[in-house]
Amino acid sequence: MAPMSARNPETETTHRAGFACFVGRPNAGKSTLTNALVGQKVAITSNRPQTTRHTVRGIVHRPDAQLVLVDTPGLHKPRTLLGERLNDVVRTTWAEVDVIGFCLPADEKLGPGDRFIAKELAGIKKTPKVAIVTKTDLVDSKTLAEQLIAIDRLGTELGMEWQEIVPVSAVGGKQVQLVADLLVPLLPESPPLYPEGDLTDEPEQVMVAELIREAALEGVRDELPHSIAVVVEEMIPRENRPADKPLLDIHANVYIERPSQKGIIIGPKGQRLKEVGTKSRKHIEALLGTPVFLDLHVKVAKDWQRDPKQLRKLGF
């Protein structure tokens, strides 16, 4: 490091701003890491694969930088038109960001899916890549060391240089800030891109729909996660309420693909749908900062994942 007297005073106040993208297999911890860095829930999380369907931008504000996190769906072998579209979203995003963070869980050995993504990344020559080893709270130090070595070797095999390899536990809050510290220097010099205080540029209606879908995903059978979509039809303030007691009416439809799935979502005597409403309403109220009346309806959109017209209607 240059002595203090030799440093250019201008470099001390350089501000950086740009886009970083987290990629990885489904359920690699991308959304959890995004939320931990932003300090608030901006991406939905679930132990189901393919939870993220939109690229969510979480914005990290620092005195020296603004780091805009683009959270993409997990790249996977598509079985439906929806799957193909999600993969297209990932590849388009990769081409437009300033730095790519490749998330690899510490508790799973590198598999064909990781190698498939790494090969694609190796083809993107100009964009710097950081390997982020997630879920370190789930393994001992020996397993973690083996994973770090395996990731280093993977880069060498593919002729790809990792700018950094960093272990992190987003759930345990370990080394989360270090991830930001390593990504920021790889961003271009720039004034802030978003106003101070903005945490995401995702429209509120989309975020509300995602929070409802997250609640609906919990505890359903394995065949159902891909079949659930949520559309918020309207969000309107209740009329004639006192100024100090506002209420926001939210009307949303939960779509599934087959009539037989309706009972799974609604549950006996409507109990399950009621739980989905109660759980998601708490998160929605925290997000919007206002009391909410949530009106949920379950509708069938036959085979929507394979139907271009239905996909457009549901926002894909």
Coordinates of C-alpha atoms in Angstrom, one line a residue:
M1 CA 0.0 0.0 0.0
A2 CA 1.3 3.5 -0.8
P3 CA 2.3 5.7 2.1
M4 CA -0.4 8.2 3.2
S5 CA 1.6 11.1 1.8
A6 CA 1.8 9.5 -1.7
R7 CA -1.9 8.7 -2.1
N8 CA -4.0 10.8 -4.4
P9 CA -6.6 12.5 -2.3
E10 CA -9.2 12.1 -5.1
T11 CA -9.0 8.3 -4.9
E12 CA -10.0 8.5 -1.2
T13 CA -13.4 9.9 -2.1
T14 CA -14.1 7.8 -5.3
H15 CA -17.6 6.6 -5.4
R16 CA -18.5 3.4 -7.2
A17 CA -21.9 2.1 -8.3
G18 CA -23.0 -0.8 -10.5
F19 CA -24.7 -4.1 -10.8
A20 CA -23.7 -7.4 -9.3
C21 CA -25.5 -10.6 -10.2
F22 CA -25.8 -13.8 -8.1
V23 CA -26.0 -17.0 -10.1
G24 CA -26.0 -20.6 -9.2
R25 CA -28.1 -23.8 -9.1
P26 CA -31.6 -23.5 -7.7
N27 CA -31.6 -23.3 -3.9
A28 CA -27.9 -22.2 -3.7
G29 CA -28.7 -19.4 -1.2
K30 CA -28.8 -16.5 -3.7
S31 CA -32.0 -14.9 -2.4
T32 CA -31.0 -15.3 1.3
L33 CA -27.7 -13.6 0.6
T34 CA -29.4 -10.8 -1.3
N35 CA -31.7 -10.2 1.7
A36 CA -28.8 -10.3 4.2
L37 CA -26.8 -7.7 2.2
V38 CA -29.7 -5.4 1.8
G39 CA -30.8 -5.8 5.4
Q40 CA -34.4 -6.4 4.5
K41 CA -36.5 -9.0 2.7
V42 CA -36.5 -8.0 -1.0
A43 CA -36.3 -11.6 -2.5
I44 CA -38.5 -14.5 -1.5
T45 CA -36.8 -17.5 -0.1
S46 CA -37.9 -21.2 0.2
N47 CA -36.3 -24.6 0.3
R48 CA -38.1 -25.3 -3.0
P49 CA -36.1 -25.0 -6.2
Q50 CA -37.1 -22.3 -8.7
T51 CA -38.4 -19.9 -6.0
T52 CA -37.1 -16.8 -7.8
R53 CA -38.9 -16.1 -11.0
H54 CA -38.1 -12.4 -11.4
T55 CA -34.8 -10.7 -11.3
V56 CA -35.0 -8.8 -8.0
R57 CA -32.8 -5.8 -7.6
G58 CA -31.7 -5.3 -4.0
I59 CA -29.8 -2.0 -3.4
V60 CA -27.0 -1.8 -0.8
H61 CA -26.1 1.8 0.1
R62 CA -22.6 2.6 1.5
P63 CA -20.8 5.9 1.9
D64 CA -18.3 4.9 -0.8
A65 CA -20.6 2.8 -3.1
Q66 CA -24.0 1.7 -4.2
L67 CA -24.2 -2.0 -5.0
V68 CA -27.2 -3.1 -6.9
L69 CA -27.8 -6.8 -6.5
V70 CA -29.6 -8.6 -9.3
D71 CA -31.0 -11.9 -8.1
T72 CA -31.8 -14.3 -10.9
P73 CA -33.7 -17.6 -11.1
G74 CA -31.4 -20.7 -10.8
L75 CA -30.1 -21.9 -14.1
H76 CA -31.5 -25.4 -14.7
K77 CA -32.4 -28.0 -17.4
P78 CA -35.8 -26.7 -18.6
R79 CA -38.8 -29.0 -18.9
T80 CA -41.3 -26.3 -19.8
L81 CA -41.7 -23.1 -21.7
L82 CA -41.5 -21.3 -18.3
G83 CA -38.2 -23.0 -17.6
E84 CA -36.8 -21.9 -20.9
R85 CA -37.9 -18.3 -20.3
L86 CA -36.3 -18.3 -16.8
N87 CA -33.0 -19.5 -18.3
D88 CA -33.2 -16.7 -20.9
V89 CA -33.6 -14.2 -18.1
V90 CA -30.5 -15.5 -16.4
R91 CA -28.3 -15.3 -19.5
T92 CA -29.6 -11.8 -20.5
T93 CA -28.7 -10.6 -17.0
W94 CA -25.2 -12.0 -17.0
A95 CA -24.5 -10.1 -20.2
E96 CA -25.4 -6.7 -18.6
V97 CA -23.9 -6.7 -15.1
D98 CA -20.5 -5.4 -13.8
V99 CA -19.6 -8.4 -11.7
I100 CA -21.0 -12.0 -11.3
G101 CA -21.1 -13.8 -7.9
F102 CA -21.4 -17.6 -8.4
C103 CA -23.1 -19.1 -5.3
L104 CA -22.1 -22.7 -4.4
P105 CA -23.4 -24.3 -1.2
A106 CA -20.8 -25.5 1.2
D107 CA -22.9 -28.6 2.1
E108 CA -23.1 -30.1 -1.4
K109 CA -20.2 -31.4 -3.5
L110 CA -19.8 -29.8 -6.9
G111 CA -22.1 -31.5 -9.3
P112 CA -23.0 -31.5 -13.0
G113 CA -25.2 -28.5 -12.5
D114 CA -22.4 -26.4 -11.0
R115 CA -20.0 -27.4 -13.9
F116 CA -22.7 -26.5 -16.5
I117 CA -23.0 -23.0 -15.0
A118 CA -19.2 -22.6 -14.6
K119 CA -18.7 -23.5 -18.3
E120 CA -21.2 -20.8 -19.3
L121 CA -19.5 -18.3 -17.0
A122 CA -16.1 -19.2 -18.5
G123 CA -17.4 -18.1 -21.9
I124 CA -18.1 -14.6 -20.5
K125 CA -14.6 -13.2 -20.7
K126 CA -14.8 -9.6 -19.7
T127 CA -17.0 -9.7 -16.5
P128 CA -15.1 -10.4 -13.3
K129 CA -16.3 -13.5 -11.3
V130 CA -16.4 -14.1 -7.5
A131 CA -17.0 -17.6 -6.2
I132 CA -19.3 -17.3 -3.1
V133 CA -19.4 -20.4 -0.9
T134 CA -22.8 -20.2 0.9
K135 CA -24.3 -22.0 3.9
T136 CA -21.0 -22.4 5.7
D137 CA -23.0 -22.7 9.0
L138 CA -24.0 -26.2 7.8
V139 CA -20.5 -27.7 7.6
D140 CA -17.3 -28.2 9.6
S141 CA -14.0 -26.5 8.8
K142 CA -12.6 -29.6 7.0
T143 CA -15.6 -29.9 4.6
L144 CA -15.4 -26.2 3.9
A145 CA -11.7 -26.3 3.1
E146 CA -12.3 -29.2 0.7
Q147 CA -15.1 -27.2 -1.0
L148 CA -12.8 -24.1 -1.4
I149 CA -10.1 -26.2 -3.0
A150 CA -12.6 -27.9 -5.3
I151 CA -13.9 -24.5 -6.5
D152 CA -10.4 -23.2 -7.1
R153 CA -9.6 -26.3 -9.2
L154 CA -12.8 -25.9 -11.2
G155 CA -11.8 -22.4 -12.2
T156 CA -8.3 -23.7 -13.2
E157 CA -9.8 -26.6 -15.2
L158 CA -12.0 -24.2 -17.3
G159 CA -9.2 -21.5 -17.7
M160 CA -11.3 -19.1 -15.6
E161 CA -9.8 -16.9 -12.9
W162 CA -11.9 -16.2 -9.8
Q163 CA -11.3 -12.6 -8.6
E164 CA -12.0 -14.0 -5.1
I165 CA -13.3 -17.1 -3.4
V166 CA -15.2 -16.2 -0.2
P167 CA -17.1 -18.3 2.3
V168 CA -20.3 -16.9 3.8
S169 CA -23.2 -17.7 6.0
A170 CA -26.1 -15.4 5.2
V171 CA -28.3 -17.1 7.9
G172 CA -25.6 -16.8 10.5
G173 CA -24.5 -13.3 9.4
K174 CA -20.9 -14.4 8.9
Q175 CA -18.8 -12.6 6.4
V176 CA -21.9 -11.0 4.7
Q177 CA -20.2 -7.5 4.7
L178 CA -17.0 -9.1 3.4
V179 CA -18.9 -10.1 0.3
A180 CA -19.9 -6.5 -0.3
D181 CA -16.3 -5.3 0.4
L182 CA -15.0 -7.7 -2.3
L183 CA -17.7 -6.8 -4.9
V184 CA -17.5 -3.0 -4.6
P185 CA -14.0 -2.6 -5.9
L186 CA -15.1 -4.4 -9.1
L187 CA -17.7 -1.8 -9.9
P188 CA -17.1 1.2 -12.1
E189 CA -16.7 4.7 -10.7
S190 CA -20.1 6.3 -10.8
P191 CA -22.4 8.5 -8.7
P192 CA -25.3 6.6 -7.1
L193 CA -27.8 5.1 -9.5
Y194 CA -30.8 5.0 -7.1
P195 CA -32.0 7.5 -4.5
E196 CA -30.8 7.0 -0.9
G197 CA -33.3 4.9 1.0
D198 CA -34.5 2.8 -2.0
L199 CA -34.0 -0.9 -1.3
T200 CA -35.3 -2.3 -4.5
D201 CA -36.8 -1.2 -7.9
E202 CA -39.2 -4.1 -8.0
P203 CA -42.8 -2.7 -8.2
E204 CA -44.7 -3.1 -5.0
Q205 CA -47.5 -5.2 -6.6
V206 CA -44.9 -7.8 -7.8
M207 CA -43.3 -7.9 -4.4
V208 CA -46.6 -8.4 -2.7
A209 CA -47.5 -11.2 -5.1
E210 CA -44.1 -12.9 -4.4
L211 CA -44.7 -12.7 -0.6
I212 CA -48.0 -14.5 -1.1
R213 CA -46.4 -17.1 -3.3
E214 CA -43.7 -17.7 -0.7
A215 CA -46.3 -18.4 2.0
A216 CA -48.3 -20.6 -0.4
L217 CA -45.1 -22.6 -1.2
E218 CA -44.6 -23.7 2.4
G219 CA -45.6 -27.2 3.2
V220 CA -47.2 -28.1 -0.1
R221 CA -46.5 -31.4 -1.9
D222 CA -43.5 -31.7 -4.1
E223 CA -45.4 -31.5 -7.4
L224 CA -47.0 -28.1 -6.6
P225 CA -44.2 -25.4 -6.3
H226 CA -43.8 -25.0 -10.0
S227 CA -47.6 -24.8 -10.5
I228 CA -48.2 -21.8 -8.2
A229 CA -48.4 -18.3 -9.6
V230 CA -49.8 -15.2 -7.9
V231 CA -51.2 -12.1 -9.5
V232 CA -52.2 -9.0 -7.4
E233 CA -55.3 -7.7 -9.2
E234 CA -55.6 -4.4 -7.2
M235 CA -54.2 -2.5 -4.2
I236 CA -56.5 0.3 -3.1
P237 CA -56.7 2.3 0.1
R238 CA -60.0 1.7 2.0
E239 CA -62.3 4.7 1.7
N240 CA -63.6 6.7 4.6
R241 CA -61.0 5.6 7.0
P242 CA -59.6 8.0 9.7
A243 CA -56.1 9.4 8.7
D244 CA -54.5 7.6 11.7
K245 CA -56.1 4.3 10.8
P246 CA -55.5 3.6 7.1
L247 CA -56.3 0.2 5.6
L248 CA -55.1 -1.1 2.2
D249 CA -57.3 -3.6 0.4
I250 CA -55.3 -6.1 -1.6
H251 CA -57.1 -8.5 -3.9
A252 CA -55.0 -11.3 -5.3
N253 CA -55.5 -14.6 -7.2
V254 CA -53.4 -17.7 -6.6
Y255 CA -53.2 -19.7 -9.8
I256 CA -52.6 -23.4 -10.1
E257 CA -52.6 -25.6 -13.2
R258 CA -55.2 -28.4 -12.4
P259 CA -58.5 -28.5 -10.5
S260 CA -57.1 -31.4 -8.4
Q261 CA -54.5 -29.0 -6.9
K262 CA -57.2 -26.6 -5.6
G263 CA -57.9 -28.6 -2.5
I264 CA -54.2 -28.8 -1.6
I265 CA -53.9 -25.0 -1.6
I266 CA -57.2 -24.3 0.1
G267 CA -56.9 -27.2 2.7
P268 CA -59.7 -28.7 4.8
K269 CA -62.4 -26.0 5.5
G270 CA -60.2 -23.4 3.9
Q271 CA -57.6 -23.6 6.7
R272 CA -54.5 -23.8 4.6
L273 CA -55.5 -20.7 2.5
K274 CA -56.3 -18.9 5.7
E275 CA -52.7 -19.7 7.0
V276 CA -51.2 -18.4 3.7
G277 CA -53.2 -15.2 4.1
T278 CA -52.2 -14.7 7.7
K279 CA -48.5 -15.4 7.1
S280 CA -48.1 -13.3 3.9
R281 CA -50.1 -10.4 5.4
K282 CA -47.5 -9.9 8.2
H283 CA -44.7 -9.7 5.6
I284 CA -46.8 -7.4 3.4
E285 CA -47.6 -5.0 6.2
A286 CA -43.9 -4.9 7.2
L287 CA -43.0 -4.2 3.5
L288 CA -45.6 -1.5 3.0
G289 CA -45.7 0.0 6.5
T290 CA -49.5 0.0 6.6
P291 CA -52.3 -2.4 7.9
V292 CA -53.6 -4.6 5.1
F293 CA -56.9 -6.5 4.3
L294 CA -55.9 -9.4 2.1
D295 CA -58.5 -11.1 -0.1
L296 CA -57.2 -14.3 -1.7
H297 CA -58.9 -16.5 -4.3
V298 CA -57.6 -19.7 -5.9
K299 CA -58.1 -20.1 -9.7
V300 CA -57.2 -22.7 -12.2
A301 CA -55.1 -21.6 -15.3
K302 CA -54.8 -24.9 -17.1
D303 CA -51.2 -25.9 -17.9
W304 CA -50.1 -22.3 -17.7
Q305 CA -46.3 -23.2 -17.6
R306 CA -46.6 -24.5 -21.2
D307 CA -49.0 -21.9 -22.6
P308 CA -47.4 -18.7 -24.1
K309 CA -50.7 -16.8 -23.7
Q310 CA -51.1 -17.8 -20.0
L311 CA -47.5 -17.0 -19.3
R312 CA -47.9 -13.5 -20.6
K313 CA -51.0 -13.0 -18.6
L314 CA -49.2 -14.1 -15.4
G315 CA -46.3 -11.8 -16.1
F316 CA -43.6 -14.1 -17.6

